[in-house]
GROMACS .gro file of C-alpha atoms in nm:
model
  223
    1MET     CA    1   1.275   0.982  -0.421
    2LYS     CA    2   0.978   1.031  -0.654
    3ILE     CA    3   0.636   0.892  -0.561
    4THR     CA    4   0.361   0.863  -0.821
    5HIS     CA    5   0.004   0.765  -0.739
    6ILE     CA    6  -0.112   0.584  -1.052
    7TYR     CA    7  -0.473   0.499  -0.963
    8HIS     CA    8  -0.666   0.356  -0.668
    9SER     CA    9  -0.399   0.166  -0.467
   10GLY     CA   10  -0.136   0.169  -0.741
   11PHE     CA   11   0.192   0.350  -0.674
   12VAL     CA   12   0.539   0.381  -0.822
   13ILE     CA   13   0.831   0.482  -0.603
   14GLU     CA   14   1.150   0.562  -0.792
   15LEU     CA   15   1.477   0.555  -0.602
   16HIS     CA   16   1.835   0.602  -0.719
   17ASP     CA   17   1.885   0.241  -0.828
   18SER     CA   18   1.542   0.084  -0.781
   19VAL     CA   19   1.177   0.123  -0.872
   20LEU     CA   20   0.899  -0.015  -0.652
   21ILE     CA   21   0.558  -0.073  -0.809
   22PHE     CA   22   0.263  -0.152  -0.582
   23ASP     CA   23  -0.080  -0.295  -0.678
   24TRP     CA   24  -0.076  -0.169  -1.036
   25TYR     CA   25  -0.381  -0.284  -1.227
   26SER     CA   26  -0.506   0.030  -1.405
   27GLY     CA   27  -0.353   0.345  -1.548
   28ASP     CA   28  -0.016   0.413  -1.707
   29LEU     CA   29   0.318   0.381  -1.535
   30PRO     CA   30   0.528   0.698  -1.520
   31ALA     CA   31   0.850   0.710  -1.717
   32PHE     CA   32   1.157   0.580  -1.536
   33ASP     CA   33   1.497   0.440  -1.626
   34PRO     CA   34   1.427   0.086  -1.755
   35ALA     CA   35   1.777  -0.024  -1.655
   36LYS     CA   36   1.696   0.012  -1.285
   37ASN     CA   37   1.600  -0.282  -1.068
   38VAL     CA   38   1.220  -0.296  -1.070
   39TYR     CA   39   1.018  -0.472  -0.800
   40VAL     CA   40   0.648  -0.532  -0.858
   41PHE     CA   41   0.439  -0.591  -0.545
   42VAL     CA   42   0.090  -0.742  -0.535
   43THR     CA   43  -0.091  -0.745  -0.200
   44HIS     CA   44  -0.371  -0.980  -0.310
   45GLY     CA   45  -0.564  -1.103  -0.610
   46HIS     CA   46  -0.871  -0.877  -0.606
   47ALA     CA   47  -0.931  -0.723  -0.948
   48ASP     CA   48  -0.867  -0.372  -0.814
   49HIS     CA   49  -0.518  -0.471  -0.695
   50TYR     CA   50  -0.390  -0.727  -0.945
   51SER     CA   51  -0.386  -0.752  -1.321
   52THR     CA   52  -0.203  -0.992  -1.549
   53ARG     CA   53  -0.065  -0.684  -1.723
   54ILE     CA   54   0.219  -0.682  -1.468
   55TRP     CA   55   0.375  -0.982  -1.641
   56SER     CA   56   0.421  -0.784  -1.965
   57LEU     CA   57   0.693  -0.585  -1.788
   58GLN     CA   58   0.923  -0.884  -1.828
   59ASN     CA   59   0.936  -0.806  -2.199
   60LYS     CA   60   1.009  -0.436  -2.150
   61LEU     CA   61   1.249  -0.407  -1.858
   62ASP     CA   62   1.601  -0.535  -1.803
   63HIS     CA   63   1.563  -0.630  -1.438
   64VAL     CA   64   1.215  -0.696  -1.300
   65SER     CA   65   1.116  -0.909  -0.999
   66TYR     CA   66   0.778  -0.989  -0.849
   67ILE     CA   67   0.662  -1.013  -0.488
   68LEU     CA   68   0.308  -1.147  -0.449
   69ASP     CA   69   0.095  -1.287  -0.170
   70CYS     CA   70   0.085  -1.665  -0.168
   71CYS     CA   71  -0.263  -1.692  -0.325
   72THR     CA   72  -0.204  -1.466  -0.624
   73ALA     CA   73  -0.085  -1.630  -0.946
   74PRO     CA   74   0.061  -1.936  -0.765
   75GLU     CA   75   0.128  -2.097  -1.102
   76ARG     CA   76   0.395  -1.838  -1.174
   77LYS     CA   77   0.739  -1.971  -1.080
   78GLY     CA   78   1.098  -1.861  -1.115
   79ASP     CA   79   1.397  -1.700  -0.949
   80THR     CA   80   1.248  -1.353  -0.993
   81ILE     CA   81   0.908  -1.442  -0.845
   82LEU     CA   82   0.853  -1.453  -0.469
   83HIS     CA   83   0.527  -1.562  -0.308
   84VAL     CA   84   0.502  -1.447   0.054
   85GLN     CA   85   0.325  -1.557   0.369
   86PRO     CA   86   0.202  -1.312   0.635
   87GLY     CA   87   0.424  -1.282   0.937
   88ARG     CA   88   0.747  -1.364   0.754
   89HIS     CA   89   1.055  -1.164   0.655
   90TYR     CA   90   1.216  -1.197   0.312
   91GLN     CA   91   1.527  -1.078   0.133
   92MET     CA   92   1.508  -1.035  -0.243
   93GLN     CA   93   1.828  -0.909  -0.397
   94ASN     CA   94   1.892  -0.574  -0.223
   95ILE     CA   95   1.552  -0.518  -0.062
   96GLN     CA   96   1.398  -0.647   0.258
   97VAL     CA   97   1.028  -0.734   0.276
   98PHE     CA   98   0.808  -0.801   0.577
   99ALA     CA   99   0.459  -0.926   0.490
  100ILE     CA  100   0.184  -0.882   0.748
  101ARG     CA  101  -0.172  -1.009   0.755
  102SER     CA  102  -0.457  -0.807   0.608
  103ASN     CA  103  -0.800  -0.794   0.770
  104ASP     CA  104  -0.947  -0.837   0.423
  105GLU     CA  105  -0.747  -1.041   0.169
  106GLY     CA  106  -0.379  -1.101   0.125
  107VAL     CA  107  -0.104  -0.902   0.293
  108ALA     CA  108   0.038  -0.558   0.355
  109TYR     CA  109   0.406  -0.485   0.290
  110ALA     CA  110   0.679  -0.319   0.491
  111VAL     CA  111   0.971  -0.273   0.251
  112SER     CA  112   1.324  -0.145   0.309
  113ALA     CA  113   1.527  -0.036   0.007
  114GLU     CA  114   1.830   0.190  -0.037
  115GLY     CA  115   1.812   0.310   0.322
  116PHE     CA  116   1.441   0.401   0.309
  117ASN     CA  117   1.139   0.230   0.465
  118PHE     CA  118   0.800   0.201   0.298
  119PHE     CA  119   0.462   0.063   0.397
  120HIS     CA  120   0.180  -0.030   0.159
  121ALA     CA  121  -0.134  -0.142   0.341
  122GLY     CA  122  -0.313  -0.317   0.054
  123ASP     CA  123  -0.661  -0.383   0.193
  124LEU     CA  124  -0.551  -0.365   0.556
  125ASN     CA  125  -0.790  -0.099   0.680
  126VAL     CA  126  -1.034  -0.001   0.952
  127TRP     CA  127  -1.334  -0.154   0.779
  128HIS     CA  128  -1.602   0.015   0.990
  129TRP     CA  129  -1.929  -0.013   0.799
  130ASN     CA  130  -2.239   0.160   0.930
  131ASP     CA  131  -2.457  -0.140   0.840
  132ALA     CA  132  -2.221  -0.398   0.997
  133SER     CA  133  -2.250  -0.536   1.347
  134GLU     CA  134  -2.068  -0.368   1.632
  135ARG     CA  135  -1.879  -0.691   1.686
  136ASP     CA  136  -1.753  -0.707   1.326
  137ASN     CA  137  -1.644  -0.344   1.329
  138ALA     CA  138  -1.462  -0.388   1.659
  139TYR     CA  139  -1.284  -0.696   1.526
  140SER     CA  140  -1.167  -0.510   1.216
  141LEU     CA  141  -1.018  -0.233   1.430
  142LYS     CA  142  -0.856  -0.486   1.663
  143ILE     CA  143  -0.681  -0.666   1.376
  144TYR     CA  144  -0.572  -0.338   1.220
  145ARG     CA  145  -0.412  -0.221   1.544
  146ARG     CA  146  -0.251  -0.560   1.604
  147GLN     CA  147  -0.087  -0.556   1.261
  148LEU     CA  148   0.039  -0.201   1.307
  149GLU     CA  149   0.210  -0.312   1.627
  150LYS     CA  150   0.419  -0.551   1.417
  151ILE     CA  151   0.565  -0.269   1.205
  152SER     CA  152   0.582   0.010   1.463
  153GLY     CA  153   0.950  -0.046   1.538
  154LEU     CA  154   1.065   0.134   1.222
  155TYR     CA  155   1.042   0.493   1.104
  156TYR     CA  156   0.871   0.502   0.763
  157ASP     CA  157   0.958   0.747   0.491
  158VAL     CA  158   0.642   0.675   0.293
  159ALA     CA  159   0.318   0.498   0.384
  160MET     CA  160   0.021   0.426   0.158
  161ILE     CA  161  -0.302   0.387   0.355
  162PRO     CA  162  -0.668   0.342   0.245
  163LEU     CA  163  -0.908   0.635   0.250
  164ASP     CA  164  -1.220   0.461   0.118
  165PRO     CA  165  -1.516   0.697   0.062
  166ARG     CA  166  -1.763   0.410   0.091
  167LEU     CA  167  -1.698   0.413   0.466
  168GLY     CA  168  -1.841   0.763   0.502
  169GLU     CA  169  -1.737   0.939   0.822
  170ASN     CA  170  -1.528   0.635   0.912
  171ALA     CA  171  -1.305   0.673   0.606
  172PRO     CA  172  -1.024   0.865   0.785
  173ARG     CA  173  -0.994   0.620   1.075
  174ALA     CA  174  -0.720   0.406   0.920
  175ILE     CA  175  -0.500   0.711   0.861
  176GLU     CA  176  -0.562   0.841   1.213
  177GLU     CA  177  -0.484   0.501   1.367
  178PHE     CA  178  -0.170   0.467   1.157
  179PHE     CA  179  -0.028   0.798   1.275
  180ARG     CA  180  -0.116   0.713   1.634
  181ASN     CA  181   0.079   0.389   1.619
  182VAL     CA  182   0.358   0.438   1.362
  183HIS     CA  183   0.618   0.707   1.299
  184CYS     CA  184   0.598   0.824   0.937
  185ARG     CA  185   0.740   1.112   0.733
  186GLY     CA  186   0.489   1.115   0.447
  187LEU     CA  187   0.154   0.942   0.398
  188PHE     CA  188  -0.036   0.895   0.073
  189PRO     CA  189  -0.410   0.811   0.087
  190MET     CA  190  -0.534   0.548  -0.156
  191HIS     CA  191  -0.818   0.306  -0.240
  192TYR     CA  192  -1.066   0.568  -0.358
  193TRP     CA  193  -1.098   0.475  -0.728
  194ASN     CA  194  -1.220   0.780  -0.926
  195ARG     CA  195  -1.383   0.940  -0.621
  196ARG     CA  196  -1.089   1.173  -0.562
  197GLU     CA  197  -1.290   1.485  -0.480
  198GLU     CA  198  -1.502   1.296  -0.229
  199ALA     CA  199  -1.194   1.140  -0.069
  200ALA     CA  200  -1.038   1.486  -0.037
  201THR     CA  201  -1.326   1.603   0.182
  202TYR     CA  202  -1.243   1.336   0.441
  203LEU     CA  203  -0.889   1.470   0.468
  204GLU     CA  204  -1.043   1.781   0.625
  205ASP     CA  205  -1.168   1.571   0.917
  206ASP     CA  206  -1.060   1.720   1.251
  207ARG     CA  207  -0.910   1.387   1.355
  208LEU     CA  208  -0.640   1.434   1.090
  209THR     CA  209  -0.553   1.792   1.182
  210PRO     CA  210  -0.236   1.699   1.378
  211TYR     CA  211  -0.102   1.508   1.078
  212ARG     CA  212  -0.204   1.733   0.790
  213LYS     CA  213   0.147   1.844   0.698
  214GLN     CA  214   0.253   1.480   0.657
  215ILE     CA  215  -0.033   1.384   0.424
  216HIS     CA  216   0.025   1.407   0.047
  217PHE     CA  217  -0.269   1.410  -0.192
  218GLU     CA  218  -0.091   1.519  -0.507
  219ARG     CA  219  -0.053   1.277  -0.797
  220GLN     CA  220   0.325   1.299  -0.785
  221ALA     CA  221   0.563   1.414  -0.516
  222GLU     CA  222   0.933   1.421  -0.442
  223ILE     CA  223   1.019   1.383  -0.076
   0.00000   0.00000   0.00000
């Protein structure tokens, strides 16, 4: 499979027969076979995760379907458009989707396709802010761990997890917690906008040392 990090939380995963596109709102899509089955995922409607540009793909691709959280573009209807609720499992053509609750907005996705398992966290993160109350930070961590419990039964080939530089020394906590709770072959940090160099420094955190070989920070990888 080929994984391309487009920008921020946007990814394209190309498989033999399918292409999965997650939270694409900025940047250019990589080239792929337009005859493949394309699935476009939107975790929530924040401007850094959703853009109306995704709908233009209907005019360019032979087979494109959309999976969105229930609050994003609810006016869009059709057989190729699925709005999801957290805590529910869905089948769309040949892929399986499990939507779980975010501790920010919308959902995170566990997706099974062509024998592989993928997880895109959206804005599910350890939102530990230095200027927030201890209670709020503890609640964020509690919800994050509780949601990971819901997906821990599978082995994931690829996971996409926030590494947000705005959180300072707390930025790596979501990745650390994910590896502690979920088995995963390859993890791609995300949600760092154009602060790539700064985000890279947090990957050197000692808490991530046991998992360093499983973390990918390249723009494109084949695993």
